[in-house]
Short mmCIF file of C-alpha atoms in Angstrom, two decimals:
data_model
loop_
_atom_site.label_atom_id
_atom_site.label_comp_id
_atom_site.label_asym_id
_atom_site.label_seq_id
_atom_site.Cartn_x
_atom_site.Cartn_y
_atom_site.Cartn_z
CA MET A 222 81.96 112.54 89.62
CA THR A 223 79.42 109.24 90.13
CA LYS A 224 80.50 105.62 89.34
CA LYS A 225 78.36 104.01 87.11
CA ASN A 226 77.07 100.48 88.83
CA ASN A 227 76.80 98.28 85.59
CA VAL A 228 75.61 95.19 87.86
CA ASN A 229 73.10 92.51 85.04
CA ASN A 230 70.63 91.56 87.54
CA ASP A 231 70.11 87.98 85.54
CA LEU A 232 73.98 87.40 85.53
CA LEU A 233 74.16 88.81 90.04
CA GLU A 234 71.19 86.16 89.98
CA LEU A 235 73.19 83.25 88.43
CA LYS A 236 76.17 84.12 90.15
CA LEU A 237 75.04 84.45 93.36
CA GLY A 238 73.03 81.14 92.84
CA VAL A 239 76.71 79.46 92.46
CA VAL A 240 77.89 80.54 95.27
CA MET A 241 74.90 80.23 97.63
CA HIS A 242 74.69 76.89 96.14
CA HIS A 243 77.52 75.91 99.59
CA LYS A 244 74.55 76.17 101.74
CA GLY A 245 75.06 75.62 105.70
CA GLU A 246 77.32 77.52 108.38
CA GLN A 247 80.46 75.09 108.06
CA ASN A 248 80.62 76.76 103.88
CA GLU A 249 80.56 80.39 105.02
CA TYR A 250 84.49 80.62 104.42
CA LEU A 251 83.94 78.44 100.61
CA ARG A 252 81.22 81.04 99.96
CA GLN A 253 83.29 83.87 100.30
CA SER A 254 86.23 82.46 99.59
CA ILE A 255 84.18 81.43 96.23
CA ALA A 256 83.12 85.05 95.51
CA ARG A 257 86.52 86.79 96.17
CA ASP A 258 88.04 84.29 93.51
CA ALA A 259 85.77 85.56 91.27
CA CYS A 260 86.59 89.52 91.77
CA TYR A 261 90.44 88.25 91.23
CA SER A 262 89.85 86.75 88.25
CA SER A 263 87.77 89.25 87.01
CA ASN A 264 89.77 92.31 87.95
CA ASN A 265 92.74 90.38 86.62
CA SER A 266 90.91 90.36 82.89
CA ILE A 267 90.48 93.64 83.24
CA GLN A 268 93.68 95.01 83.46
CA TYR A 269 95.51 92.04 81.22
CA LYS A 270 92.70 93.70 78.34
CA CYS A 271 93.62 96.94 79.11
CA GLN A 272 97.66 95.79 78.86
CA GLN A 273 96.21 94.77 75.34
CA MET A 274 94.62 97.51 74.49
CA SER A 275 97.75 99.82 75.30
CA ASP A 276 99.59 97.81 73.46
CA LEU A 277 97.50 98.03 70.58
CA LYS A 278 97.25 101.49 70.95
CA ALA A 279 100.81 101.90 70.58
CA ASP A 280 101.03 100.20 67.75
CA ILE A 281 98.41 102.59 65.87
CA ALA A 282 100.18 105.31 67.11
CA GLU A 283 103.31 104.05 65.27
CA LEU A 284 101.78 102.49 61.68
CA ARG A 285 100.14 106.20 62.08
CA PRO A 286 102.77 108.33 60.71
CA SER A 287 103.34 105.85 57.57
CA SER A 288 99.72 106.09 56.19
CA GLY A 289 98.83 106.24 52.96
CA THR A 290 100.25 103.00 51.47
CA GLU A 291 98.16 100.65 51.33
CA VAL A 292 100.34 97.82 53.04
CA VAL A 293 100.28 100.21 56.13
CA ASP A 294 96.25 101.45 55.85
CA VAL A 295 95.10 97.52 55.36
CA LYS A 296 97.31 97.54 58.70
CA LEU A 297 95.61 100.00 60.90
CA ALA A 298 92.01 98.66 59.51
CA LYS A 299 92.81 95.36 61.25
CA LYS A 300 93.73 97.00 64.31
CA VAL A 301 91.77 99.39 64.91
CA ASP A 302 88.55 96.86 64.52
CA ILE A 303 90.77 95.21 66.88
CA TYR A 304 90.77 97.96 69.18
CA HIS A 305 86.93 98.75 68.60
CA ARG A 306 86.39 94.41 69.50
CA MET A 307 88.54 94.81 72.46
CA VAL A 308 86.39 98.29 73.57
CA ASP A 309 83.40 96.42 73.68
CA GLU A 310 84.88 93.11 75.23
CA LEU A 311 86.28 95.66 78.24
CA ALA A 312 82.58 96.63 78.47
CA GLU A 313 81.63 92.86 78.96
CA LEU A 314 84.44 91.98 81.27
CA THR A 315 83.44 95.31 83.34
CA GLU A 316 79.72 94.44 83.35
CA ARG A 317 81.14 91.16 84.85
CA PHE A 318 83.42 92.55 87.51
CA ASP A 319 80.99 94.87 89.12
CA THR A 320 78.51 92.16 89.31
CA ASP A 321 81.63 89.57 91.22
CA LYS A 322 81.83 92.97 92.88
CA SER A 323 78.08 92.80 93.76
CA VAL A 324 78.23 89.02 94.87
CA TYR A 325 81.44 89.63 97.25
CA LYS A 326 79.49 92.25 99.23
CA THR A 327 76.03 90.28 99.29
CA VAL A 328 78.22 87.12 100.71
CA THR A 329 80.86 89.02 102.74
CA GLY A 330 78.82 92.41 104.07
CA GLU A 331 82.44 94.42 103.21
CA ASP A 332 82.99 95.75 99.90
CA TRP A 333 85.91 93.96 97.55
CA LYS A 334 89.55 95.70 97.68
CA PRO A 335 92.62 94.08 95.29
CA TYR A 336 94.95 92.96 98.22
CA SER A 337 98.48 95.18 98.21
CA LYS A 338 101.43 94.01 96.70
CA SER A 339 104.02 92.39 99.18
CA SER A 340 106.48 94.27 99.81
CA THR A 341 110.13 94.01 100.79
CA LYS A 342 109.59 95.38 104.08
CA ASP A 343 106.83 92.95 104.79
CA VAL A 344 108.37 90.17 103.04
CA SER A 345 111.30 91.01 106.05
CA GLN A 346 108.53 91.18 108.65
CA VAL A 347 107.05 87.78 108.12
CA LEU A 348 110.84 85.97 107.99
CA ASN A 349 111.28 87.63 111.32
CA ALA A 350 108.19 86.20 112.11
CA ILE A 351 108.94 82.56 111.07
CA ASP A 352 112.37 83.43 113.18
CA ASP A 353 110.60 83.90 115.75
CA ILE A 354 108.35 80.71 115.52
CA LEU A 355 111.40 78.26 114.54
CA GLY A 356 114.01 79.85 117.16
CA LYS A 357 116.87 82.08 115.46
CA ASP A 358 119.87 79.81 114.73
CA LEU A 359 122.63 81.99 115.69
CA ASN A 360 125.22 80.16 114.56
CA PRO A 361 123.92 77.79 111.41
CA ILE A 362 126.02 75.09 110.53
CA GLN A 363 128.29 75.78 107.74
CA GLU A 364 128.94 73.19 104.77
CA THR A 365 132.68 72.77 103.73
CA ILE A 366 133.31 72.34 100.05
#
């Protein structure tokens, strides 16, 4: 299955123009950061919208068995209308995300990937590295209460 690239060239040009406004070798990291931050922001927007849509689908599913009464039918109609608008909004958010990923690839030469969430193991490794840097105090001072 091939994933459709949903990049709007006008939007790409505008977003790339904003990032590339910061010229010079000294601003390379800044350009990369701006492009990376845009990817995170647009990805988070999609995730948030998908969660909202999932919650709304659950509301619709809960009301569906009670349809047939005017009050429930009005509620269902409103929720279905909202859901359809959310579908349109998700398409816009997806276009934005695809464009942000294209900008990131243009700026960095790499495909954007979200960071994996930290695990407890990762945190303990960081704490061990901190202890190595600061020197582990094997006999910490304990305060008396």
